[in-house]
XYZ file of C-alpha atoms in Angstrom:
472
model
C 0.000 0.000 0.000
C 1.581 3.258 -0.709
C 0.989 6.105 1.361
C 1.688 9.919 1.786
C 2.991 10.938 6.132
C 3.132 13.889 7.194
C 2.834 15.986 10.252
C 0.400 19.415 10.549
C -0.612 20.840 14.261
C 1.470 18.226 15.943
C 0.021 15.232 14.966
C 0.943 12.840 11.976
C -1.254 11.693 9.296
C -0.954 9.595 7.110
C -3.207 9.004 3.494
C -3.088 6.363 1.128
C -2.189 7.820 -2.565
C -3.853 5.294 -5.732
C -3.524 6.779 -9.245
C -3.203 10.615 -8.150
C -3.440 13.102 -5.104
C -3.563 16.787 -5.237
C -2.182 19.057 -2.219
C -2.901 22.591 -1.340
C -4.500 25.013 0.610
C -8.000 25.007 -1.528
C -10.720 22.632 0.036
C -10.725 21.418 -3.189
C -7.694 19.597 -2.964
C -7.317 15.726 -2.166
C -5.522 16.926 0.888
C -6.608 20.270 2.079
C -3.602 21.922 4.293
C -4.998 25.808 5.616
C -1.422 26.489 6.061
C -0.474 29.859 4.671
C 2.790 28.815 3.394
C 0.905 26.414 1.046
C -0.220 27.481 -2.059
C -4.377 26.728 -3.117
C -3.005 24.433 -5.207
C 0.516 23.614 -4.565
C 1.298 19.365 -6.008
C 0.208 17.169 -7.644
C 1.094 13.221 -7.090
C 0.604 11.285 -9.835
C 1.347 7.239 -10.982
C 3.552 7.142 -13.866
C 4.980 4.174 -15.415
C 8.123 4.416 -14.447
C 6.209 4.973 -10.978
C 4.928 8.235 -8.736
C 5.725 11.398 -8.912
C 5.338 15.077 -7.521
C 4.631 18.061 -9.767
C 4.357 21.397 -8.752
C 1.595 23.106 -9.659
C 3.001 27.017 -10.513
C 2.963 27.382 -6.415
C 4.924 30.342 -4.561
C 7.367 28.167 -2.539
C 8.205 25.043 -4.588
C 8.551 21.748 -3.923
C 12.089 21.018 -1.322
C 14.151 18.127 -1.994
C 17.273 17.888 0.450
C 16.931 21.840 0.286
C 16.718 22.582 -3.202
C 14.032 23.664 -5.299
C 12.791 21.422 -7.948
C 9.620 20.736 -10.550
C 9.290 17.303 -10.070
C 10.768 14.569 -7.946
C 10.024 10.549 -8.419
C 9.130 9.540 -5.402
C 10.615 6.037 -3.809
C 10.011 4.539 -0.329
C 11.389 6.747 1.983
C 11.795 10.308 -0.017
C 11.264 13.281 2.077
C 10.301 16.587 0.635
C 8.448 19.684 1.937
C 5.962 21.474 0.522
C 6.303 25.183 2.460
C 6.580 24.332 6.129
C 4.874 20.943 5.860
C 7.494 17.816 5.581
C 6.178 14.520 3.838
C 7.529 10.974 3.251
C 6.742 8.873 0.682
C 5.596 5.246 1.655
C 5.474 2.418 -0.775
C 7.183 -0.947 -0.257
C 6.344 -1.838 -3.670
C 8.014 1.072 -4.887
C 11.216 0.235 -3.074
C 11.342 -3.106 -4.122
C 11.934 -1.873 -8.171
C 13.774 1.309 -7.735
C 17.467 0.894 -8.823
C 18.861 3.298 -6.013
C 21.627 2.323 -4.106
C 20.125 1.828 -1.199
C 17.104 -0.003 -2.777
C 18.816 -3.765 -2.263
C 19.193 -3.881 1.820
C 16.716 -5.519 3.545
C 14.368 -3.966 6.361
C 14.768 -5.137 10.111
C 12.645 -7.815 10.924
C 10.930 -7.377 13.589
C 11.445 -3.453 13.930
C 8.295 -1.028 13.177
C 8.780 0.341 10.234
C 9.072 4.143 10.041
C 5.865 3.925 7.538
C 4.002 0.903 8.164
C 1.420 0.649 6.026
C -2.200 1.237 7.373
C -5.872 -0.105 6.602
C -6.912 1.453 3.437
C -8.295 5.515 3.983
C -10.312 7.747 1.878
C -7.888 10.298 0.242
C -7.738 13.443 2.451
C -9.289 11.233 5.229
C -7.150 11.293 9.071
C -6.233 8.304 10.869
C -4.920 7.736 13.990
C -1.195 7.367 14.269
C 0.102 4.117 14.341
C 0.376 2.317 17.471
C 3.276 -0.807 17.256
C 2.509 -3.875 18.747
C 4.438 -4.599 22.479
C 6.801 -6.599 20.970
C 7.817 -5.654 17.926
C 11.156 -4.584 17.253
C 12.284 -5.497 21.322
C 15.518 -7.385 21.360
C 13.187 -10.120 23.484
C 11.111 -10.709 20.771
C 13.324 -13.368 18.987
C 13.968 -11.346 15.605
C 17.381 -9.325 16.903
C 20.114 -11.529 15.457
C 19.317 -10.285 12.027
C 19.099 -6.772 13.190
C 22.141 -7.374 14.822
C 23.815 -8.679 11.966
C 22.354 -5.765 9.823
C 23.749 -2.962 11.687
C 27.025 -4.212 12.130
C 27.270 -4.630 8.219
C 25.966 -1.175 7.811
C 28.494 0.124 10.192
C 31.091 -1.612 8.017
C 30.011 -0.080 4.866
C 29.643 3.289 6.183
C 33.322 3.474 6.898
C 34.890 1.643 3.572
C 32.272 4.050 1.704
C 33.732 6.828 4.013
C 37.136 5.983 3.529
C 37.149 6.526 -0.357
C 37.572 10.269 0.851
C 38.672 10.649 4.657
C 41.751 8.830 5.240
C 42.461 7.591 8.847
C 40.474 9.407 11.811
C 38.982 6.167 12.825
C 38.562 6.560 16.037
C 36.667 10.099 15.431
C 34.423 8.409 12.741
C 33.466 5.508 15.074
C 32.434 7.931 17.672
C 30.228 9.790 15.340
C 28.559 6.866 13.557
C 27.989 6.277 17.919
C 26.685 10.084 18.742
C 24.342 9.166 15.215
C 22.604 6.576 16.304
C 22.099 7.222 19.927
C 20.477 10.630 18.466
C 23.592 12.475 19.631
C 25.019 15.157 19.160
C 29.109 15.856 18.470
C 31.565 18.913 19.291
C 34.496 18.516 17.247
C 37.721 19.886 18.214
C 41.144 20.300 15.813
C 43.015 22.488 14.118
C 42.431 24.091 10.437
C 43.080 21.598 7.473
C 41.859 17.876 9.302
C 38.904 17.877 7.574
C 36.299 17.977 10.040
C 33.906 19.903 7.478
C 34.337 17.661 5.070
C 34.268 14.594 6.801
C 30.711 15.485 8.350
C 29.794 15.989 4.633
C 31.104 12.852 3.987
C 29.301 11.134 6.946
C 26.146 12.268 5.589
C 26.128 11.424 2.065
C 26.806 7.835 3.303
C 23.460 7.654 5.064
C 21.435 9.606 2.150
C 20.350 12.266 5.024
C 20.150 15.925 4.248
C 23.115 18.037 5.221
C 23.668 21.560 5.381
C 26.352 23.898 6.559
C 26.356 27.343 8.793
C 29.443 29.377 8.939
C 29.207 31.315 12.323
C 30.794 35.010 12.143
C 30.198 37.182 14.559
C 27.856 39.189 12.655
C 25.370 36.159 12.548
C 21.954 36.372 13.904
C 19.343 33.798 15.488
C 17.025 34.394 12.247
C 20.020 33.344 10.061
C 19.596 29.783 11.577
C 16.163 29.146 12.730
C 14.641 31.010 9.513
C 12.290 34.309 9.996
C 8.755 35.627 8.957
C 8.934 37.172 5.535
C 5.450 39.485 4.197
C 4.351 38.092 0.673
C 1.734 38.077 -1.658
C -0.357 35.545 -3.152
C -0.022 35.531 -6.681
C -3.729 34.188 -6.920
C -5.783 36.308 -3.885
C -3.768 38.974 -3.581
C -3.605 38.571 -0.051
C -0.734 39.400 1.757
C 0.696 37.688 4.634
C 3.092 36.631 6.718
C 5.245 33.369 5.690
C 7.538 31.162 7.453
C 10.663 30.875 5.422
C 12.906 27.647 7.331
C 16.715 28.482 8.146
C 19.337 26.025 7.623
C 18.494 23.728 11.130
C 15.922 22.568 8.686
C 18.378 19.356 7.822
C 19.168 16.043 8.959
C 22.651 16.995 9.533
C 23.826 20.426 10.822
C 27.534 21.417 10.783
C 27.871 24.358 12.907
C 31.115 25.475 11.486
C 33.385 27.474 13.657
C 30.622 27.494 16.584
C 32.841 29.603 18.998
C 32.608 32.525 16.449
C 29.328 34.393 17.154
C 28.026 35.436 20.197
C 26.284 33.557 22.895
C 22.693 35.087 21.433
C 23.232 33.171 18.213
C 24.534 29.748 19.529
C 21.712 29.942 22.128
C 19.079 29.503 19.154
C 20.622 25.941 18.695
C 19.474 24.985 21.874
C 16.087 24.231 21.096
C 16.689 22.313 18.453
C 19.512 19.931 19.786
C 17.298 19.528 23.203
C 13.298 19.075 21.776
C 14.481 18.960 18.069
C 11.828 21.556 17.028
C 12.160 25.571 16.913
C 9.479 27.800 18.027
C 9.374 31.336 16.023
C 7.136 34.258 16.733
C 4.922 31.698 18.940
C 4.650 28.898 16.506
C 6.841 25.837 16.884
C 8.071 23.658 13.795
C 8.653 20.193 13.861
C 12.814 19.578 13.008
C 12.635 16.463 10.307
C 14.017 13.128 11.605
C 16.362 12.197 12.280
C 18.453 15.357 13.134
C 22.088 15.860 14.335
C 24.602 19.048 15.184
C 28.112 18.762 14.593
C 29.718 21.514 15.460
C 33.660 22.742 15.148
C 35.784 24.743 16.875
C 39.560 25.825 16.507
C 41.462 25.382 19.577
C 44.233 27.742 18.220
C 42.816 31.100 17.235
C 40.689 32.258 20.503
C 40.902 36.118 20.170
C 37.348 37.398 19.170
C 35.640 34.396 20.391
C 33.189 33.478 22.316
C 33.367 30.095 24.430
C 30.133 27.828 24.679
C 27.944 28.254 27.695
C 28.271 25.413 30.080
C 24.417 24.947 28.888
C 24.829 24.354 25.256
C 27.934 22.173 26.403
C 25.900 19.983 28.146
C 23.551 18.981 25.049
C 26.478 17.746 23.497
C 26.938 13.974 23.710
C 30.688 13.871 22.303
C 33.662 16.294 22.670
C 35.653 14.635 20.081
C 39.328 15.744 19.717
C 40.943 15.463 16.354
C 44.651 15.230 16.415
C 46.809 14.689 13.384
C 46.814 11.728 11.216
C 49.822 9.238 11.092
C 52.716 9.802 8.915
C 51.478 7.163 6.634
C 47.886 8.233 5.919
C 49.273 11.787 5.910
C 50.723 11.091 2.963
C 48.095 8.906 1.156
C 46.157 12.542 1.789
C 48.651 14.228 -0.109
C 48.442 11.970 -2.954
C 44.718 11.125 -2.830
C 43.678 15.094 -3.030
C 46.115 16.458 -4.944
C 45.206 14.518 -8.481
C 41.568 14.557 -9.584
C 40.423 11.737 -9.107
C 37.304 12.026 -6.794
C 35.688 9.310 -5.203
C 31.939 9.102 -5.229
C 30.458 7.859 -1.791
C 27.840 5.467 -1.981
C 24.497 5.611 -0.071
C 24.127 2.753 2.650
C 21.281 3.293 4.760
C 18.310 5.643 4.310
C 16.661 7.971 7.144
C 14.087 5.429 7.554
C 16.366 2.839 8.547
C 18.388 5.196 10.921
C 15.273 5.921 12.461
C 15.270 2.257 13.120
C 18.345 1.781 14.773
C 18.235 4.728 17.166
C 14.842 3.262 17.908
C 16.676 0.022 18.811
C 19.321 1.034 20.504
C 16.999 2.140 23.150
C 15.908 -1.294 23.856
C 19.325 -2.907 24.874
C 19.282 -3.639 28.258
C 21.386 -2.591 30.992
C 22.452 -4.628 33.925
C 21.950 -2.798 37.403
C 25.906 -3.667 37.864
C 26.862 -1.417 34.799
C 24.469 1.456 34.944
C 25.932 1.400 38.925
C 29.369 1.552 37.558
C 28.172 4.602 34.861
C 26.399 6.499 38.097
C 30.035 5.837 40.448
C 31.736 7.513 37.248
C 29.993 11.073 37.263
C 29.465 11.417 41.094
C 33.244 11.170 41.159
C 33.732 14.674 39.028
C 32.108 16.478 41.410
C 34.043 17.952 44.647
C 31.299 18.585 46.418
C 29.655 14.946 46.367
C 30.540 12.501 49.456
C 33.047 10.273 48.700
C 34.834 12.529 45.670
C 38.701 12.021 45.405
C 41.209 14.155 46.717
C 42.445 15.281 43.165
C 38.847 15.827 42.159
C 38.302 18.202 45.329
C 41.776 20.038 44.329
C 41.447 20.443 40.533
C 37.646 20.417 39.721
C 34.947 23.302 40.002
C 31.629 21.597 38.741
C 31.169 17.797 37.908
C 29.035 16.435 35.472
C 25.351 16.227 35.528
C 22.957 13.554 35.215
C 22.832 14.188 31.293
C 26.500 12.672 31.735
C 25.406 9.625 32.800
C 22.639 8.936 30.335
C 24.650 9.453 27.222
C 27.830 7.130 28.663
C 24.504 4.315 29.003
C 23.443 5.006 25.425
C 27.087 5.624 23.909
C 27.382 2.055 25.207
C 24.540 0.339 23.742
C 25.015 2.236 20.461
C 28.713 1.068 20.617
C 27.803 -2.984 21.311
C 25.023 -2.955 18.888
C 27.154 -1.503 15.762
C 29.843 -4.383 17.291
C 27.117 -6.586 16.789
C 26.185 -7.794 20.560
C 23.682 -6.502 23.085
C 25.518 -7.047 25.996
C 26.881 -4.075 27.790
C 29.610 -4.456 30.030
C 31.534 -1.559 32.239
C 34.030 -1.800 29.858
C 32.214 0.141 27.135
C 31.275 2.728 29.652
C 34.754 3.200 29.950
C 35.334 3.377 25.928
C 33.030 6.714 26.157
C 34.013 8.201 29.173
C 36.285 10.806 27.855
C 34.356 12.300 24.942
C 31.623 12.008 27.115
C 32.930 14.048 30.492
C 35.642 16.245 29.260
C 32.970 18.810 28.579
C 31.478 18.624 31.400
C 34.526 19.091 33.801
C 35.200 22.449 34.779
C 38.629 22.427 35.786
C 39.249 25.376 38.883
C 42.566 27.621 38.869
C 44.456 25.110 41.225
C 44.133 23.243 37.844
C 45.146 25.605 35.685
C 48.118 26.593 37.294
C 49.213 23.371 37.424
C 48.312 22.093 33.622
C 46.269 19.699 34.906
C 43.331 19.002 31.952
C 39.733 17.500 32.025
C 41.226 14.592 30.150
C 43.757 13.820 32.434
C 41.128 14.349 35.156
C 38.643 12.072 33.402
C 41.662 9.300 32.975
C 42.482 9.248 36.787
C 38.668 8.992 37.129
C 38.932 5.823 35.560
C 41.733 4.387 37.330
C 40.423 4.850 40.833
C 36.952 4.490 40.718
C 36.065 0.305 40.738
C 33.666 -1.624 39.490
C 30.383 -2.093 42.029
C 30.069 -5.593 43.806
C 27.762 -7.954 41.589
């Protein structure tokens, strides 16, 4: 059954499309939106031979496809596109099974619930309620996880051969991400000019066929430039003029926030929102953020005159602090021979959003043994000096400890982490694997520390030495 999702008023619906389906603002239309950043009659859907397809219909705003304009789009399972301030995806197994895309061949979880499960046949226009998955579907105790298992970890093998054609080394850095990705994470990435963190968050998302865009931050740049801003315009048709919504660049999949120590604290402050709740909310209305969505954001730890340092708040809705150091001698200079000859490598598509949706979905249902989550809590009580029980170096060096938000991303870093290693078993040794991107960001080192050139990291690593496992 093929059918048309989307969410208006902050509720999904969902409509089944046969041989065409008109969109607009009209009541005349197959699906009526009064949204005034819809046209009266804004698309058309219509079944082709070679399959369906979207037409514009002359309307103000377009039709956007991974943030471009276009005409027409053909439409496969799992297509996104946004007509105004309304986001749809395109639902049709059938249609995924004969589409020659890259990503049409892999096979969908068993057991998972699909991102658009098909529904019991609906009028055109007509609402349903949204769909409800059965107890056990998709939970690891259900019987069907081996395959998912064994999905993921392939996918996690692709992604970094595919990603590999063009970032050479960083391993560590690209683990970490794929981790931050699918525990719906976000990353702060840390490194000096020319190591490719730009490009290899580029890179990261072209492998998972997820929109990407980028925001240079100056300090010139204004909330409005990121969340998007009210614009007065006229309908070609009424007349009428009024004000429209036109989306800023958080409107992606993938954010890079380049440089995000450049602008003032106003201007990173209108990420927060979106990282935290993953909507925005402008002039009283709040907009939905399409799924799923991610913020990697740079900084240079060289140049700090004219900049301005990330409140402890916005720190604290990163999951990572990833530090990029230089590569190896050797892949330095397969670099300098793979990028200066042209001879680009194309990256290949390996998962679609719909199946990321499904692993963050699942990486929630690992379970976690008392003993470990015990181990993760003994962890971020020991950063901060004024707990019972801190260590003496923690008491001399630190200012504020980590908060609780510390301790739930080292649990979900870890069942990301065994699930792309493809086992559900977490053990206190993956919390440890996570522990430093996960708490150097959240130390706040006092000037006893300073003085001394004592860091978070080597804070965080003496952490890990003293503190011991609980007692099964």
């Amino acid at each position: 059954m093929t059918n048309l999702i989307y969410r208006f008023n902050q509720q999904e619906h969902r409509v089944e499309i046969k041989d065409r389906l008109t969109i607009g603002r009209a009541e005349d239309n197959d699906v009526c939106l009064p949204s005034d950043s819809i046209s009266r009659h804004h698309a058309v859907i219509t079944r082709e031979a070679e399959g369906y397809m979207v037409v514009d219909q002359g309307s103000i705003n377009s039709i956007l496809h991974q943030g471009q304009p276009v005409q027409r789009l053909a439409l496969r399972d799992g297509v996104a596109f946004a007509l105004g301030d309304i986001h749809f995806t395109f639902s049709s197994p059938a249609a995924m099974s004969t589409t020659s895309e890259p990503d049409a061949g892999l096979p969908r979880l068993p057991g998972l619930p699909s991102a658009a499960a098909p529904e019991p046949a609906a009028r055109p226009g007509s609402v349903t309620a949204p769909p409800q998955a059965p107890p056990a579907a998709g939970s690891i105790a259900s019987g069907g996880h081996d395959a998912a298992l064994a999905r993921l970890k392939q996918a996690r093998e692709t992604m970094l051969a595919e990603i590999a054609k063009v970032i050479i080394g960083q391993k560590e850095v690209l683990n970490q991400a794929l981790v931050a990705l699918f525990a719906r994470g976000h990353c702060l990435l840390i490194g000096v000019p020319g190591l490719a963190k730009t490009l290899m968050v580029k890179v990261l998302a072209s492998s998972v066929a997820l929109e990407a865009r980028r925001i240079q931050f100056t300090p010139d740049l204004m909330p409005s430039d990121i969340t998007g801003t009210d614009i007065l315009e006229e309908d070609s048709v009424s007349g009428k003029r009024a004000f429209r919504f036109h989306r800023g660049p958080i409107f992606a999949n993938v954010l890079l926030a380049d440089e995000i120590n450049r602008t003032p604290p106003k201007t990173q402050a209108a990420l927060l929102e979106g990282m935290q709740e993953h909507k925005v909310t402008i002039s009283g209305t709040t907009y939905e953020l399409p799924e799923p969505f991610m913020v990697l954001a740079t900084q240079n730890p060289i140049e700090q005159e004219g900049t301005y340092p990330l409140p402890e708040a916005q720190l604290d809705r990163f999951m990572f602090c990833i530090h990029m150091t230089y590569p190896s001698a050797q892949e330095e200079q397969q670099v300098l021979l793979d990028t200066t000859r042209e001879a680009p490598a194309a990256v290949s598509r390996v998962l679609g959003g719909a199946e990321v949706l499904q692993f963050q979905r699942l990486v929630r249902q690992v379970p976690v043994s008392q003993h470990v989550a015990s181990y993760a809590l003994s962890l971020i009580r020991a950063t901060r000096p004024q707990a019972e029980g801190a260590p003496d170096f923690v008491t001399r060096w630190v200012r504020w400890g980590a908060g609780t938000r510390a301790g739930q991303y080292l649990l979900l870093a870890a069942k990301a982490h065994v699930l792309l290693e493809g086992r559900f078993s977490v053990s206190c040794a993956d919390i440890r694997d996570y522990a430093l991107p996960v708490l150097r960001h959240r130390i706040f080192c006092n000037f006893t520390a300073a003085s001394e050139g004592v860091s978070p990291d080597q804070i965080v690593k003496k952490l890990l030495e003293v503190v011991k496992e609980p007692r099964p």
